[in-house]
């Protein structure tokens, strides 16, 4: 009984922390194009039903159409969250009477949960649950002018707040509902391909599919199946599409050498790095040492405290390659530094933004991942996500996995870069663009709160071990107490027997014997909560840090 009490209260305090982790942290820099005139681009409508085009606003937002209550609605594609919400009105929708508030770094989506007929990429659900947001005034961007009026979370169903809120399977998220109702489990996957604006050499069009593959890219199904790194069962609300890099050469830096970094995830094999595939992040979030290794040796690189990112000369070509399952995924140099944000050096000269940004607010305190591979990464891969046994109420018993087909050919990408950034003049190897020696690498400043986070992570990510250790301690303590009490009881019983023998009447003292052990157990319980104290203590602080300060400050 006591065990379950402690476990439950521990888990519930953990879960309240996790809802804070659900915050989405976007880039916090301004888009060059005026918001009133978004240059949106829609590829041609595919003839196949299961394939829908993906729109792109300035390489910063990717979205597609769904039909809800018979209405076309453009929603942002987000593999990093798990709920569907739309703003405005949906005709014929049914109010479930439950209300909900979802927090994102750009603002809060709050309203009632409704159900309505839903269609998406040739699939339909008769009564899909979604959050109808009536007030988006808290959003820092005008989402409609950015090309979308809602968001579809494509993450695992366990992360869905609507699923948590509604009983049974009625709250399952859209992709889960679709896969639940298909008879064959062999096609329980989605695929996604993102276009790159401002790249004359790219003929990649944005496409999203359910249960089929874009023609010409069938090879994605023969790529290595990268298994999803699972988080602990009690924290499955925080499960993402996360994969581990190859050992000791997960990321190849601009000098052609592997970037040295040791994962914070206790479960990750030595030498690997855990990355979450998240189309909701414009800028990939990487450990600070990785970001510094990518940009710190560039001549004239400058750390921007306001953008919390590196600034580099736009003509600087920077090579970065990721390795997964023995396959190399080169990142297009136009994705490693971006001219889309209109940033300038401190002297006022134009700069390009280093897109691989040090992870701060989105840092995983439970040590579940090291980096978040956002859009600037995902443009370089045709991404297939097989949901497997992550489908709630489904019959698929296979483990979920990801397959990535490389889309960037580095030779033609270098050529694109020369056309776009260097006016066609191949000066990429001129002395001004040579990397500084490793000894002269610049490092970006680590804030006090990051140091604290790193320390907290060390403790929090090891909670199963600490919990196990605490349990062992507790059991030892209880055993000791019982032993002590028994001894005392025996001693006292002997005494009492003596007394009784002497005084002829000691029956009432039996209750006194019984109270002994319980008093001891009570003591040991307070010892147990002391063991848990450090976690609870930091939980409270975390809530303040994330909910109140960091995340929203960044999106201002
Ligand atoms: C969504 O549908 C509208 C028509 O209702 C269309 O104009 C728009 O191009 C579509 N968006 C995408 C991304 O296909
Ligand atoms: C939704 O948009 C598609 C094109 O993207 C169009 O074919 C369809 O007719 C539209 N449906 C409605 C209800 O507007
Ligand atoms: C919308 O929400 C904001 C706060 O986020 C509030 O100030 C405003 O009054 C709300 N508007 C309506 C119409 O409810
Ligand atoms: C895209 O362009 C590459 C060359 O840049 C070419 O090899 C490939 O066939 C093209 N693919 C399509 C689908 O047009
Ligand atoms: C597809 O993959 C096979 C080997 O897996 C390879 O031989 C073939 O060239 C690939 N095709 C394309 C178009 O990439
Ligand atoms: C980047 O990689 C390409 C292809 O391997 C190579 O041609 C180019 O010289 C490299 N650039 C730098 C600056 O290392």
XYZ file of C-alpha atoms and ligand atoms in Angstrom:
640
model
C 0.000 0.000 0.000
C 2.758 2.384 0.885
C 4.692 1.529 -2.231
C 1.833 2.422 -4.473
C 1.230 5.657 -2.613
C 4.786 6.819 -3.131
C 4.962 5.667 -6.729
C 1.691 7.326 -7.592
C 2.508 10.666 -6.077
C 5.930 10.590 -7.673
C 4.502 9.773 -11.063
C 1.841 12.422 -10.823
C 4.369 15.084 -9.895
C 6.452 13.947 -12.843
C 3.495 14.103 -15.183
C 2.646 17.648 -14.210
C 6.209 18.538 -15.152
C 5.859 16.798 -18.462
C 2.915 18.836 -19.561
C 5.286 21.774 -19.324
C 7.707 20.004 -21.627
C 5.004 19.989 -24.263
C 5.799 23.622 -24.994
C 6.934 24.205 -28.509
C 9.909 26.462 -29.012
C 10.043 28.131 -32.388
C 12.767 30.241 -33.897
C 12.481 33.719 -32.503
C 13.686 35.837 -35.356
C 11.698 37.820 -37.852
C 10.878 36.715 -41.327
C 12.132 39.026 -44.040
C 9.023 38.874 -46.203
C 6.254 41.097 -44.851
C 3.641 38.960 -43.163
C 0.905 40.629 -45.188
C 2.382 39.254 -48.381
C 3.413 35.662 -47.752
C 5.038 34.087 -50.776
C 3.304 30.775 -50.545
C 3.932 28.094 -53.052
C 1.770 25.079 -53.743
C 3.090 22.226 -55.809
C 0.737 20.693 -58.318
C -2.027 18.550 -56.869
C -1.067 14.925 -57.086
C -3.463 12.653 -58.909
C -3.262 10.059 -56.162
C -5.645 10.292 -53.223
C -3.205 9.300 -50.524
C -0.791 12.076 -51.468
C -1.402 15.736 -50.667
C 0.750 18.758 -51.446
C 2.577 20.526 -48.629
C 2.654 24.319 -48.690
C 5.744 26.243 -47.578
C 5.927 29.796 -46.239
C 9.513 31.017 -46.387
C 11.018 27.649 -45.279
C 9.554 28.430 -41.849
C 6.057 26.889 -41.906
C 4.888 23.742 -43.693
C 1.192 22.959 -43.922
C -1.395 20.972 -45.761
C -5.162 20.882 -46.227
C -7.470 18.731 -44.195
C -11.246 18.627 -44.483
C -13.149 19.059 -41.250
C -16.933 19.236 -41.266
C -16.758 19.493 -45.060
C -14.524 22.561 -44.965
C -10.948 22.854 -46.294
C -8.627 23.948 -43.508
C -4.905 24.491 -43.801
C -3.010 23.021 -40.857
C 0.639 23.061 -39.933
C 2.267 19.615 -40.075
C 3.858 18.872 -36.718
C 5.530 15.526 -36.085
C 6.527 16.775 -32.623
C 3.072 17.080 -31.049
C -0.003 14.889 -31.050
C -3.199 16.938 -31.140
C -5.352 18.446 -33.859
C -6.602 21.965 -33.334
C -8.127 24.506 -35.666
C -9.050 28.134 -35.214
C -12.322 29.645 -36.357
C -15.566 27.866 -37.131
C -16.343 24.319 -38.164
C -19.875 23.809 -39.331
C -21.748 20.798 -38.017
C -19.197 20.009 -35.314
C -20.400 18.433 -32.055
C -19.259 19.878 -28.741
C -18.085 17.146 -26.358
C -18.387 19.535 -23.422
C -14.712 19.126 -22.495
C -12.405 22.092 -22.698
C -8.654 22.102 -23.033
C -5.694 24.416 -23.212
C -2.600 23.546 -25.228
C 0.545 25.587 -24.718
C 2.985 26.263 -27.504
C 5.876 28.667 -27.450
C 4.068 30.890 -29.945
C 0.974 31.039 -27.768
C -1.881 29.162 -26.197
C -4.586 27.256 -28.033
C -7.629 26.981 -25.801
C -11.228 26.030 -26.403
C -13.665 23.132 -26.397
C -13.095 19.683 -27.806
C -15.453 18.970 -30.699
C -15.909 16.073 -33.069
C -16.594 16.337 -36.804
C -16.207 14.302 -40.003
C -12.571 14.447 -41.020
C -10.706 13.753 -44.264
C -6.994 13.770 -44.849
C -4.872 12.389 -47.692
C -7.608 10.104 -48.957
C -8.537 8.772 -45.509
C -11.565 9.652 -43.454
C -12.824 9.421 -39.888
C -16.507 10.007 -39.181
C -16.156 11.654 -35.765
C -12.625 12.965 -35.274
C -11.987 14.776 -31.995
C -10.211 18.133 -32.251
C -9.766 21.309 -30.276
C -11.710 24.245 -31.655
C -9.806 27.360 -30.755
C -11.951 30.450 -30.647
C -9.317 32.968 -29.661
C -5.797 32.989 -31.099
C -4.995 36.522 -29.953
C -2.248 35.185 -27.653
C -0.285 33.942 -30.665
C 2.824 35.947 -31.412
C 2.366 35.526 -35.165
C -0.692 35.987 -37.310
C -0.986 32.336 -38.215
C -3.526 32.882 -40.974
C -1.177 35.170 -42.873
C 1.555 32.539 -42.472
C -0.637 30.131 -44.397
C -2.405 28.005 -41.817
C -5.371 28.049 -39.437
C -4.539 25.150 -37.189
C -2.118 22.376 -36.491
C -2.147 18.628 -36.960
C 0.024 16.757 -34.466
C 1.505 13.651 -36.091
C 3.279 12.398 -32.976
C 2.473 9.216 -31.031
C -1.054 9.107 -29.595
C 0.250 8.811 -26.021
C 1.297 12.461 -26.249
C -2.207 13.643 -27.135
C -3.950 15.815 -24.543
C -7.332 15.229 -26.189
C -6.798 11.461 -25.893
C -5.996 11.959 -22.208
C -9.087 14.120 -21.736
C -11.738 11.982 -23.451
C -12.665 8.480 -22.371
C -11.910 5.388 -24.386
C -10.632 5.678 -27.900
C -12.848 8.579 -28.948
C -10.076 11.071 -28.243
C -7.389 9.290 -30.280
C -5.553 11.602 -32.632
C -6.307 11.655 -36.380
C -3.464 9.437 -37.631
C -4.168 6.962 -34.842
C -7.870 6.835 -35.764
C -6.989 6.270 -39.422
C -4.591 3.405 -38.703
C -6.937 1.903 -36.112
C -9.636 1.466 -38.718
C -7.514 0.125 -41.585
C -7.684 -3.632 -41.902
C -4.080 -4.246 -42.938
C -1.294 -3.085 -40.684
C 1.351 -3.212 -43.418
C 0.699 0.405 -44.421
C 0.619 2.062 -41.024
C 2.979 4.803 -42.053
C 3.112 8.405 -43.166
C 5.744 10.013 -45.377
C 6.773 13.635 -45.672
C 8.912 15.597 -48.096
C 9.547 19.306 -47.581
C 10.453 21.769 -50.333
C 13.239 24.346 -50.119
C 12.486 27.917 -51.169
C 15.280 29.965 -52.678
C 17.091 26.953 -54.086
C 17.126 27.094 -57.892
C 18.571 23.593 -58.172
C 15.916 21.813 -56.145
C 13.058 20.057 -57.860
C 11.684 18.645 -54.606
C 8.023 19.490 -54.112
C 6.355 19.315 -50.697
C 4.320 16.125 -50.335
C 2.625 14.289 -47.526
C 1.247 10.778 -47.786
C -0.576 8.233 -45.673
C 0.136 4.584 -46.405
C 1.837 5.185 -49.729
C 5.077 6.475 -51.165
C 5.701 9.365 -53.578
C 6.531 7.949 -56.996
C 10.198 8.203 -57.879
C 11.113 7.886 -54.197
C 10.058 4.258 -53.613
C 13.596 3.565 -52.444
C 12.741 5.008 -49.061
C 11.253 1.623 -48.169
C 14.621 -0.073 -48.731
C 16.482 2.283 -46.402
C 17.565 0.948 -42.988
C 14.713 0.771 -40.484
C 15.777 3.057 -37.650
C 14.058 1.942 -34.483
C 12.299 4.482 -32.335
C 14.125 5.104 -29.081
C 11.410 4.459 -26.493
C 11.034 6.510 -23.356
C 9.988 4.935 -20.057
C 6.376 3.817 -19.864
C 5.385 6.298 -17.148
C 6.658 9.197 -19.265
C 5.187 7.985 -22.565
C 3.286 11.259 -22.746
C 6.698 12.610 -23.749
C 7.376 9.987 -26.447
C 8.537 11.443 -29.746
C 9.783 10.090 -33.064
C 13.338 9.799 -31.822
C 16.205 7.879 -33.344
C 19.874 7.389 -32.532
C 22.768 8.312 -34.795
C 25.568 5.980 -35.726
C 28.247 5.375 -33.127
C 31.138 7.864 -32.896
C 30.338 9.570 -36.205
C 26.750 10.731 -35.729
C 27.486 14.219 -36.985
C 30.361 15.109 -39.320
C 31.417 18.732 -38.855
C 32.626 21.307 -41.380
C 36.233 20.053 -41.152
C 35.136 16.582 -42.220
C 35.736 15.170 -38.724
C 33.074 13.695 -36.408
C 31.854 16.166 -33.817
C 32.692 14.868 -30.352
C 29.709 14.794 -28.045
C 28.461 12.391 -25.439
C 24.703 11.813 -25.172
C 22.797 12.920 -22.075
C 20.346 10.052 -22.595
C 21.247 7.219 -20.208
C 19.572 4.715 -22.542
C 21.499 5.738 -25.671
C 24.352 3.416 -26.691
C 27.797 4.944 -26.100
C 28.930 7.306 -28.819
C 25.453 7.845 -30.291
C 23.252 10.952 -30.206
C 19.462 10.884 -29.818
C 17.498 13.110 -32.207
C 13.761 13.844 -32.378
C 12.272 14.290 -35.860
C 10.133 17.389 -35.402
C 8.615 19.332 -38.278
C 7.268 21.895 -35.782
C 10.705 23.413 -35.226
C 12.111 25.684 -37.897
C 15.608 25.644 -36.450
C 17.109 22.324 -35.387
C 18.023 22.373 -31.697
C 21.399 20.786 -30.999
C 23.688 20.575 -27.973
C 25.699 23.767 -27.567
C 28.993 21.972 -28.164
C 27.643 20.740 -31.503
C 26.468 24.208 -32.567
C 29.845 25.670 -31.567
C 31.675 22.959 -33.499
C 29.652 23.793 -36.627
C 30.021 27.583 -36.554
C 32.779 28.419 -34.049
C 35.633 28.041 -36.534
C 34.121 30.235 -39.227
C 36.085 33.471 -39.725
C 33.946 36.406 -38.616
C 31.344 34.225 -36.886
C 29.533 36.137 -34.174
C 27.299 34.863 -31.396
C 23.989 36.737 -31.336
C 22.585 36.944 -27.840
C 19.231 38.232 -29.107
C 18.708 35.442 -31.653
C 20.458 32.914 -29.400
C 22.218 31.650 -32.507
C 25.440 32.018 -34.456
C 25.723 34.569 -37.249
C 28.074 33.791 -40.135
C 28.994 35.486 -43.429
C 26.415 34.456 -46.051
C 29.127 33.379 -48.500
C 30.557 30.834 -46.073
C 29.782 27.302 -47.222
C 29.528 24.960 -44.236
C 29.397 21.201 -44.722
C 27.501 19.123 -42.155
C 26.506 15.484 -42.523
C 24.415 13.243 -40.258
C 24.825 9.450 -40.150
C 21.956 7.089 -39.359
C 21.891 3.334 -39.934
C 25.191 3.493 -41.811
C 23.772 5.971 -44.345
C 25.068 9.542 -44.765
C 22.603 12.413 -44.861
C 24.380 15.557 -46.076
C 22.728 18.824 -45.104
C 22.327 21.315 -47.926
C 24.676 24.268 -47.246
C 21.685 26.581 -47.820
C 20.109 24.877 -44.785
C 23.195 25.141 -42.534
C 23.069 28.937 -42.688
C 19.942 30.820 -43.665
C 19.404 34.177 -45.352
C 15.653 34.009 -44.631
C 15.778 35.918 -41.351
C 17.215 39.322 -42.209
C 19.821 39.250 -39.423
C 22.859 41.544 -39.261
C 26.240 41.477 -37.552
C 26.808 43.921 -34.699
C 28.413 46.320 -37.207
C 25.211 46.351 -39.253
C 26.435 44.224 -42.171
C 24.089 41.517 -43.414
C 24.624 38.087 -41.916
C 23.199 34.613 -42.256
C 21.740 32.753 -39.301
C 23.337 29.510 -38.129
C 20.280 27.253 -38.224
C 21.643 24.583 -35.878
C 20.806 26.466 -32.714
C 21.950 25.483 -29.198
C 19.066 23.827 -27.385
C 17.977 25.775 -24.298
C 14.251 25.932 -23.489
C 13.571 22.656 -25.284
C 16.365 20.892 -23.421
C 15.204 17.466 -22.223
C 15.424 17.481 -18.442
C 14.529 13.814 -18.338
C 17.436 13.068 -20.662
C 15.176 11.611 -23.317
C 16.899 13.210 -26.319
C 19.880 15.382 -27.210
C 18.629 17.250 -30.224
C 15.516 18.187 -32.168
C 15.865 17.726 -35.908
C 13.601 20.434 -37.280
C 12.803 21.677 -40.791
C 16.360 22.631 -41.780
C 17.270 18.977 -41.247
C 14.041 17.449 -42.582
C 14.319 19.224 -45.971
C 17.263 16.898 -46.614
C 15.432 13.613 -46.099
C 12.339 11.946 -47.470
C 10.956 10.795 -44.129
C 8.846 7.697 -43.540
C 7.411 7.075 -40.078
C 5.889 3.665 -39.371
C 3.673 3.858 -36.269
C 3.756 0.116 -35.469
C 2.559 -0.763 -31.982
C 2.364 2.894 -30.977
C -1.154 2.821 -32.434
C -3.636 2.862 -29.556
C -6.331 0.210 -29.996
C -4.662 -1.129 -33.134
C -3.638 -4.670 -34.027
C -0.109 -3.827 -35.225
C 2.392 -5.543 -32.943
C 5.586 -4.473 -34.730
C 7.943 -1.926 -33.306
C 7.636 1.537 -34.836
C 10.481 2.747 -37.015
C 11.676 5.519 -39.294
C 13.228 5.291 -42.761
C 15.103 8.226 -44.241
C 16.028 8.631 -47.890
C 18.757 11.240 -48.454
C 17.524 14.007 -50.768
C 20.609 16.225 -50.925
C 23.313 15.514 -53.434
C 26.244 17.469 -52.036
C 27.926 18.233 -55.373
C 24.823 19.829 -56.872
C 24.048 21.462 -53.517
C 27.487 23.155 -53.515
C 26.692 24.380 -56.994
C 23.319 25.783 -55.842
C 25.084 27.531 -52.982
C 27.576 29.163 -55.341
C 24.716 30.408 -57.545
C 22.627 31.761 -54.661
C 25.176 33.113 -52.206
C 28.267 33.857 -54.296
C 26.696 35.212 -57.510
C 27.998 32.211 -59.396
C 31.646 32.857 -58.455
C 33.216 29.734 -56.993
C 35.172 31.277 -54.139
C 34.229 28.686 -51.523
C 37.855 27.682 -51.056
C 39.302 31.208 -50.938
C 41.344 32.077 -47.795
C 38.578 34.225 -46.274
C 36.399 31.108 -46.052
C 39.060 28.797 -44.616
C 38.142 27.431 -41.177
C 40.146 28.695 -38.218
C 42.413 26.143 -36.532
C 40.618 24.081 -33.890
C 42.596 25.872 -31.181
C 41.018 29.176 -32.229
C 37.426 27.925 -32.191
C 34.980 30.339 -30.569
C 32.542 29.105 -27.951
C 29.119 30.539 -27.263
C 28.331 31.492 -23.664
C 26.485 28.950 -21.537
C 24.012 30.670 -19.249
C 23.661 29.948 -15.545
C 20.204 28.477 -16.121
C 21.633 26.075 -18.716
C 24.251 24.901 -16.230
C 21.449 24.328 -13.746
C 19.442 22.424 -16.350
C 22.413 20.233 -17.154
C 22.787 19.428 -13.479
C 19.072 18.765 -13.028
C 19.094 16.506 -16.048
C 21.865 14.434 -14.499
C 19.576 13.726 -11.561
C 16.201 13.593 -13.320
C 17.256 11.371 -16.219
C 18.391 8.788 -13.738
C 15.114 8.746 -11.823
C 14.387 5.053 -12.489
C 17.691 4.179 -10.838
C 17.146 6.649 -8.039
C 13.627 5.324 -7.574
C 14.924 1.761 -7.554
C 17.662 2.796 -5.118
C 15.089 4.577 -2.974
C 12.887 1.485 -2.956
C 15.762 -0.739 -1.907
C 16.594 1.735 0.837
C 12.974 1.842 1.916
C 12.665 -1.932 2.000
C 15.840 -2.191 4.063
C 14.512 0.472 6.383
C 11.158 -1.261 6.802
C 12.824 -4.608 7.349
C 15.033 -3.014 9.984
C 12.044 -1.439 11.690
C 10.064 -4.632 11.657
C 13.048 -6.479 13.015
C 13.511 -3.878 15.731
C 9.844 -3.898 16.591
C 9.625 -7.634 16.668
C 12.569 -7.735 18.986
C 11.067 -5.072 21.129
C 7.741 -6.777 20.948
C 9.309 -10.035 22.019
C 11.213 -8.305 24.770
C 8.116 -6.427 25.845
C 6.019 -9.535 25.512
C 8.440 -11.300 27.796
C 8.307 -8.384 30.218
C 4.515 -8.257 29.977
C 4.295 -11.970 30.471
C 6.470 -11.551 33.522
C 4.315 -8.656 34.725
C 1.139 -10.541 33.940
C 2.459 -13.489 35.772
C 3.223 -11.162 38.605
C 0.016 -9.048 38.446
C -2.404 -11.473 36.766
C -4.063 -9.181 34.158
C -2.138 -7.631 31.196
C -4.572 -8.141 28.296
C -5.050 -4.385 27.631
C -1.394 -3.889 26.784
C -1.807 -5.859 23.531
C -2.891 -2.645 21.775
C 0.305 -1.011 22.888
C 2.330 -3.692 21.162
C 0.467 -3.094 17.923
C 1.018 0.628 17.824
C 4.778 0.115 17.826
C 5.242 -1.102 14.259
C 2.841 1.485 12.768
C 4.599 4.347 14.435
C 7.840 3.057 12.982
C 6.343 2.720 9.511
C 5.118 6.251 9.717
C 8.653 7.410 10.417
C 10.035 5.457 7.511
C 7.445 7.036 5.239
C 8.779 10.480 5.967
C 12.260 9.175 5.228
C 10.970 8.013 1.868
C 9.583 11.394 0.976
C 12.954 12.876 1.872
C 14.491 10.577 -0.722
C 12.054 11.995 -3.266
C 12.449 15.572 -2.108
C 15.169 16.710 -4.527
C 12.979 15.720 -7.484
C 9.863 17.397 -6.206
C 11.848 20.461 -5.307
C 13.248 20.867 -8.786
C 9.914 20.039 -10.355
C 8.439 23.159 -8.853
C 11.284 25.285 -10.091
C 11.108 23.780 -13.554
C 7.506 24.766 -13.868
C 8.368 28.351 -13.118
C 11.310 28.379 -15.484
C 9.494 26.949 -18.456
C 5.919 28.047 -18.103
C 6.649 31.508 -16.842
C 9.904 32.649 -18.305
C 12.085 30.967 -20.873
C 9.682 29.680 -23.454
C 7.455 32.691 -23.702
C 10.282 35.162 -23.419
C 11.841 33.560 -26.450
C 8.767 33.811 -28.596
C 8.184 37.466 -27.945
C -5.852 24.148 -49.713
O -7.068 24.288 -50.367
C -7.257 25.549 -50.977
C -8.625 25.564 -51.589
O -9.576 25.358 -50.632
C -6.186 25.770 -52.025
O -6.300 27.060 -52.561
C -4.816 25.614 -51.400
O -3.834 25.673 -52.385
C -4.693 24.286 -50.689
N -3.448 24.209 -49.959
C -2.535 23.272 -50.164
C -1.320 23.315 -49.309
O -2.678 22.389 -50.963
C -10.674 21.710 -50.980
O -9.523 22.005 -51.748
C -9.317 21.139 -52.838
C -8.052 21.586 -53.501
O -7.012 21.651 -52.605
C -10.506 21.197 -53.778
O -10.328 20.247 -54.795
C -11.772 20.886 -53.021
O -12.880 21.069 -53.868
C -11.900 21.812 -51.843
N -13.062 21.452 -51.071
C -13.829 22.345 -50.499
C -14.980 21.813 -49.738
O -13.595 23.544 -50.565
C -8.683 36.399 -26.190
O -7.644 36.082 -25.289
C -6.976 37.226 -24.779
C -5.878 36.730 -23.878
O -5.135 35.762 -24.478
C -7.949 38.115 -24.041
O -7.273 39.278 -23.608
C -9.098 38.491 -24.965
O -10.062 39.217 -24.242
C -9.730 37.255 -25.547
N -10.756 37.658 -26.509
C -11.964 37.123 -26.523
C -12.894 37.606 -27.586
O -12.295 36.267 -25.723
C 15.659 16.316 -59.965
O 16.865 16.868 -60.413
C 17.938 15.936 -60.496
C 19.150 16.711 -60.952
O 19.253 17.903 -60.263
C 17.597 14.832 -61.459
O 18.635 13.861 -61.465
C 16.313 14.168 -61.042
O 15.919 13.222 -61.999
C 15.206 15.210 -60.886
N 14.052 14.546 -60.347
C 12.838 14.808 -60.791
C 11.736 14.043 -60.104
O 12.595 15.603 -61.674
C 17.463 2.286 -54.928
O 18.217 1.479 -54.043
C 18.972 0.472 -54.691
C 19.683 -0.318 -53.624
O 18.993 -0.282 -52.432
C 19.961 1.089 -55.659
O 20.633 0.072 -56.354
C 19.251 1.994 -56.634
O 20.172 2.688 -57.426
C 18.403 2.996 -55.880
N 17.666 3.769 -56.838
C 17.592 5.085 -56.777
C 16.766 5.730 -57.831
O 18.150 5.736 -55.916
C 32.049 20.551 -48.801
O 31.832 19.300 -49.393
C 31.932 19.325 -50.812
C 31.587 17.957 -51.306
O 32.261 16.957 -50.594
C 33.332 19.760 -51.245
O 33.360 19.869 -52.652
C 33.619 21.121 -50.642
O 34.953 21.485 -50.919
C 33.434 21.078 -49.129
N 33.573 22.442 -48.668
C 34.271 22.754 -47.611
C 34.371 24.191 -47.277
O 34.778 21.898 -46.904
